[in-house]
Structure formats: structure tokens, C-alpha cells
Amino acid sequence: METKIQRNKFRGKALSLSQSQLKKIFGAFSYRENPRRRGAIIIDPEWVRRNIVSIDTPFGRFPCHRLVSSQMKAFIDRAAAENLINDIGGIWVPRHVLWNPAKPLSGHAFGCDIDINVDDGLDGPGGKINYGANSFQPTPLIGLATEHGFEWGGAWRSAKDGMHFSCIRLIGDAIPSNRSNSDVLPLLKRGSRGESVKDLQRRLNEKGYRLVVDGIFGPKTAAALANWQKRCNLRRSAQTDPQTWASLVRG
């Protein structure tokens, strides 16, 4: 089961899930700014009680969202067993993106993202922070992340974040029974409209197409999608089945 990915842009930053999707999937919460640290927030304790659990890892115990706890632990344990992780910078960290109060909430605030190998960029351990032009992770680690439902921030087109992995799909029983697969992985086709179509159009444009991002799934969007499916050796349905969404993430 895969969650749909929404690429949201603000000031050059690309997010894996939009704010509305984060709230829909992991639960909305009220919060206030933390007066003790700029960019940090204090979340409604009732939401925390219902949703945040702790997982044991080879690097200690870390809090994270209950919906991703099993797949997060499996990812960390397997990567650690293969000596692909030197450190974990954090999972549930209530804050804004880049600790900037002017930016949206980070996926860390929902407990669904993780920072790994914080200073292990292109210049090696102990060098510059693993971010921007210095972004680097071992290829096997990126593969394991994808397998376990996470997207690597170092692959983002702008504001690369080499230490960061975002949850982009819930695996197995993690999807709550009161939410259908279509909530997180919509089937889009001719006649579809809305933000999900805009997301699709942006992703296709990233692959080299020149669509107007208007949220209307018309003939040009259908033709571009069918052509992309052909390039990926997928069935040319001009509809967004799970395999097509996955190819738009990986491709």
C-alpha cells in the first residue's frame, strides 16, 4: 500500500507530503511556538499521547508516530545490520522546516520523518553537515529506504537534504481502517480535477513535459502520462495506478 506523494514548493523547498496530507494521514494537532527555541513548537499533549510511541534501535530509543513505528524500526534495524547508519539525528522533533517559524511544519513534527548520518556527506564523517551540495548517502541505504516507504531528501530537485528521509507510504496494516487507499493514492484519469492533478502535472513537468499546472486532467495531461508510462514500460492506461505513482517518484 503506497501513499500518494505531494510535492509542495515554497521558497525553493520541496516537500514529500503536503501539509494537508500530513494532517489527514497522521492527524492534525494544535500547537504553539516554543519560547525557548526559535522554530520549535509545543504540540497538544493529547495528540502526543494518542500518536507518539517510542521504538528501540541500535542507536537508542526514539519517539515516532505510531503509524510508522513498525516500518521505521524495520528500516533502521536492517540498515544498521548492514552498517549503513552511523547515527540518527532524530525522528519526532516538534518544529518547523529548517527551524524557521516562517516555514510550514516539518514532517518531523508529525513523527514520520528521520535524519540519518547527519554529518556524513560527500566529505565524509566529521565534515560539513549532510545537506545541500554535500548531500550523500550510500546507495544501498537509499534502496532500503525506498523499500520501507521513505524518500531520500538528497534526491529533491531543490534544497537537497542529504540526512533526511521522509515517509511517503504506509506499509501493510499501518493505513487506518477509517481511511481508504484513495485518500492517499488517488486514481486520476481524464476528467479528474484538483490539487492531486496539479501534483501529477508538476511531477510530469519534472520529467520533461510542458504541462500547464491547472489541476485539470485533460487530453494533454493524459497524453503526457501515457508517454511517461511507455518510457517506463508500464501499461499505457493514462491513469495513475500505484505502479505509475511509484515510477514518478523514482524516475
Coordinates of C-alpha atoms in Angstrom, one line a residue:
M1 CA 0.0 0.0 0.0
E2 CA 1.5 3.3 -1.0
T3 CA 0.7 6.8 0.0
K4 CA 0.5 9.4 -2.8
I5 CA 3.3 11.9 -2.8
Q6 CA 2.5 15.6 -3.0
R7 CA 5.4 17.9 -3.9
N8 CA 4.8 21.3 -2.4
K9 CA 7.0 24.2 -3.2
F10 CA 7.8 27.3 -1.2
R11 CA 10.9 29.4 -1.5
G12 CA 12.6 26.6 -3.4
K13 CA 11.9 23.9 -0.9
A14 CA 10.3 20.6 -2.0
L15 CA 8.2 18.6 0.5
S16 CA 7.3 15.0 0.0
L17 CA 3.8 15.3 1.6
S18 CA 1.8 18.5 1.6
Q19 CA 0.7 20.0 4.9
S20 CA -2.9 18.9 4.3
Q21 CA -1.8 15.3 3.6
L22 CA 0.4 15.2 6.7
K23 CA -2.7 16.2 8.8
K24 CA -5.0 13.8 7.0
I25 CA -2.8 10.8 7.3
F26 CA -1.1 11.4 10.7
G27 CA -3.7 13.6 12.4
A28 CA -4.0 17.3 12.7
F29 CA -3.0 19.0 16.0
S30 CA -3.0 22.4 17.6
Y31 CA 0.3 23.8 18.7
R32 CA 2.1 27.0 19.9
E33 CA 5.6 28.3 19.3
N34 CA 8.2 27.2 21.8
P35 CA 9.5 30.3 23.5
R36 CA 12.7 28.5 24.4
R37 CA 13.9 27.7 20.9
R38 CA 13.2 29.5 17.7
G39 CA 11.4 27.3 15.2
A40 CA 10.4 24.7 17.7
I41 CA 6.7 24.1 18.7
I42 CA 4.8 22.7 21.6
I43 CA 2.1 20.3 20.4
D44 CA -1.2 19.5 22.1
P45 CA -0.3 16.8 24.7
E46 CA -3.4 14.8 23.9
W47 CA -2.4 14.4 20.3
V48 CA 1.1 13.3 21.5
R49 CA -0.4 10.8 23.9
R50 CA -2.5 9.2 21.2
N51 CA 0.0 9.2 18.4
I52 CA 3.6 9.2 19.6
V53 CA 5.3 6.0 20.7
S54 CA 9.0 5.0 21.3
I55 CA 10.9 2.4 19.3
D56 CA 14.1 0.7 20.3
T57 CA 17.0 0.9 17.8
P58 CA 20.7 0.1 17.9
F59 CA 21.2 3.8 18.5
G60 CA 18.9 4.2 21.4
R61 CA 15.1 4.8 21.9
F62 CA 13.4 7.3 19.6
P63 CA 9.9 8.6 19.6
C64 CA 7.9 8.5 16.4
H65 CA 4.4 8.3 15.1
R66 CA 2.6 5.0 15.9
L67 CA 1.5 4.5 12.2
V68 CA 5.1 4.4 11.0
S69 CA 6.7 2.8 14.1
S70 CA 7.0 -0.7 12.7
Q71 CA 8.3 0.2 9.3
M72 CA 10.6 2.8 10.8
K73 CA 12.1 0.3 13.2
A74 CA 12.5 -2.3 10.4
F75 CA 14.3 0.2 8.2
I76 CA 16.7 1.3 10.9
D77 CA 17.4 -2.3 12.1
R78 CA 18.1 -3.6 8.6
A79 CA 20.3 -0.6 7.7
A80 CA 22.2 -0.9 10.9
A81 CA 22.8 -4.6 10.4
E82 CA 24.3 -3.7 7.0
N83 CA 26.5 -1.0 8.6
L84 CA 24.8 1.8 6.6
I85 CA 24.0 4.1 9.6
N86 CA 26.4 5.9 11.8
D87 CA 23.9 8.0 13.7
I88 CA 20.3 9.1 13.9
G89 CA 19.7 12.8 14.3
G90 CA 16.0 12.5 15.3
I91 CA 12.6 11.3 14.2
W92 CA 9.9 13.1 16.2
V93 CA 11.1 16.6 16.6
P94 CA 8.3 19.2 17.0
R95 CA 9.4 22.0 14.8
H96 CA 9.1 24.0 11.6
V97 CA 11.1 23.2 8.4
L98 CA 14.7 24.3 9.0
W99 CA 13.7 25.6 12.4
N100 CA 12.2 28.6 10.7
P101 CA 8.9 29.8 12.1
A102 CA 8.0 31.3 8.7
K103 CA 8.0 27.9 7.1
P104 CA 5.4 25.1 7.3
L105 CA 5.6 22.3 9.9
S106 CA 8.3 19.7 9.3
G107 CA 7.4 16.1 8.8
H108 CA 9.5 15.6 12.0
A109 CA 6.7 17.4 13.9
F110 CA 4.4 14.5 12.9
G111 CA 7.0 11.9 13.8
C112 CA 7.1 10.4 10.3
D113 CA 10.5 11.5 9.0
I114 CA 14.0 10.7 10.1
D115 CA 17.5 12.2 9.9
I116 CA 20.4 9.7 9.3
N117 CA 24.1 10.1 9.0
V118 CA 23.9 13.8 9.9
D119 CA 27.5 14.8 9.2
D120 CA 28.4 12.0 6.7
G121 CA 28.2 13.9 3.4
L122 CA 30.4 13.8 0.4
D123 CA 33.4 14.9 2.5
G124 CA 33.0 12.0 5.0
P125 CA 32.3 11.7 8.7
G126 CA 33.2 14.8 10.8
G127 CA 32.9 17.1 7.8
K128 CA 30.2 19.6 6.8
I129 CA 26.6 18.8 7.6
N130 CA 24.9 16.4 5.2
Y131 CA 22.9 18.9 3.3
G132 CA 22.7 20.8 0.1
A133 CA 25.7 20.2 -2.3
N134 CA 27.2 18.0 0.3
S135 CA 24.3 15.6 0.3
F136 CA 25.3 11.9 0.2
Q137 CA 24.0 8.5 1.4
P138 CA 25.2 5.0 0.5
T139 CA 23.2 3.7 -2.5
P140 CA 22.1 0.6 -0.6
L141 CA 20.7 2.8 2.2
I142 CA 18.6 4.7 -0.3
G143 CA 17.3 1.4 -1.7
L144 CA 16.4 0.2 1.7
A145 CA 14.6 3.5 2.4
T146 CA 12.5 3.2 -0.8
E147 CA 11.7 -0.4 0.1
H148 CA 10.5 0.6 3.6
G149 CA 8.4 3.6 2.4
F150 CA 10.8 6.5 2.7
E151 CA 12.0 9.1 0.2
W152 CA 15.6 10.5 0.4
G153 CA 15.8 14.3 0.7
G154 CA 19.1 14.2 -1.3
A155 CA 17.1 13.4 -4.4
W156 CA 15.0 16.6 -4.2
R157 CA 15.4 19.0 -7.0
S158 CA 15.9 22.0 -4.8
A159 CA 17.1 22.4 -1.2
K160 CA 18.6 18.9 -1.1
D161 CA 18.7 17.4 2.4
G162 CA 21.1 14.5 2.5
M163 CA 20.4 13.4 6.0
H164 CA 16.7 13.4 5.6
F165 CA 14.3 10.6 4.8
S166 CA 10.5 11.3 4.5
C167 CA 7.8 8.7 4.9
I168 CA 5.8 8.7 1.7
R169 CA 3.9 5.4 2.0
L170 CA 2.3 3.5 4.9
I171 CA 3.0 -0.2 4.7
G172 CA 0.6 -3.1 5.4
D173 CA -1.7 -2.5 8.3
A174 CA -0.5 1.0 9.1
I175 CA -3.2 2.6 7.0
P176 CA -6.1 3.3 9.4
S177 CA -9.3 1.4 8.7
N178 CA -11.2 4.7 8.5
R179 CA -9.1 5.9 5.6
S180 CA -9.4 4.4 2.1
N181 CA -6.4 3.8 -0.2
S182 CA -7.9 6.5 -2.4
D183 CA -7.3 9.1 0.3
V184 CA -3.5 8.7 0.0
L185 CA -3.1 7.2 -3.5
P186 CA -5.7 8.7 -5.8
L187 CA -6.6 7.2 -9.1
L188 CA -6.5 10.1 -11.5
K189 CA -7.8 10.0 -15.1
R190 CA -9.4 12.1 -17.8
G191 CA -11.9 14.5 -16.1
S192 CA -10.2 14.5 -12.7
R193 CA -9.6 17.9 -11.1
G194 CA -8.0 19.3 -8.1
E195 CA -4.7 19.5 -6.1
S196 CA -3.8 15.9 -6.8
V197 CA -3.9 16.6 -10.6
K198 CA -1.7 19.6 -10.0
D199 CA 0.7 17.4 -8.2
L200 CA 0.7 14.9 -11.1
Q201 CA 1.3 17.7 -13.6
R202 CA 4.2 19.1 -11.6
R203 CA 5.8 15.6 -11.5
L204 CA 5.3 15.1 -15.2
N205 CA 6.9 18.5 -15.8
E206 CA 9.9 17.4 -13.7
K207 CA 10.2 14.5 -16.2
G208 CA 10.5 17.0 -19.1
Y209 CA 6.9 17.6 -20.1
R210 CA 5.4 21.1 -20.5
L211 CA 2.0 21.0 -19.0
V212 CA 0.0 23.9 -17.6
V213 CA -0.4 23.2 -13.9
D214 CA -4.1 23.9 -13.7
G215 CA -5.4 20.9 -11.8
I216 CA -7.5 19.8 -14.9
F217 CA -6.8 16.3 -16.2
G218 CA -7.3 17.0 -19.9
P219 CA -6.0 15.4 -23.2
K220 CA -2.5 16.9 -22.8
T221 CA -2.1 15.6 -19.3
A222 CA -3.4 12.2 -20.5
A223 CA -1.0 12.1 -23.4
A224 CA 2.0 13.1 -21.3
L225 CA 1.1 10.4 -18.7
A226 CA 0.7 7.7 -21.3
N227 CA 4.0 8.7 -22.9
W228 CA 5.7 8.5 -19.5
Q229 CA 4.2 5.1 -18.9
K230 CA 5.5 4.0 -22.2
R231 CA 9.0 5.2 -21.3
C232 CA 8.8 3.2 -18.0
N233 CA 7.5 0.0 -19.8
L234 CA 4.2 0.3 -17.9
R235 CA 0.7 -0.3 -19.2
R236 CA -0.3 2.9 -21.1
S237 CA -3.6 3.4 -19.3
A238 CA -3.2 7.2 -18.9
Q239 CA -4.3 6.7 -15.3
T240 CA -2.4 6.9 -12.1
D241 CA -2.2 3.3 -10.8
P242 CA 0.2 2.5 -8.0
Q243 CA 3.0 1.5 -10.4
T244 CA 2.7 4.8 -12.2
W245 CA 2.9 6.8 -9.0
A246 CA 6.0 4.8 -7.9
S247 CA 7.7 5.5 -11.3
L248 CA 7.0 9.2 -10.9
V249 CA 8.8 9.1 -7.6
R250 CA 11.8 7.0 -8.7
G251 CA 12.2 8.2 -12.3

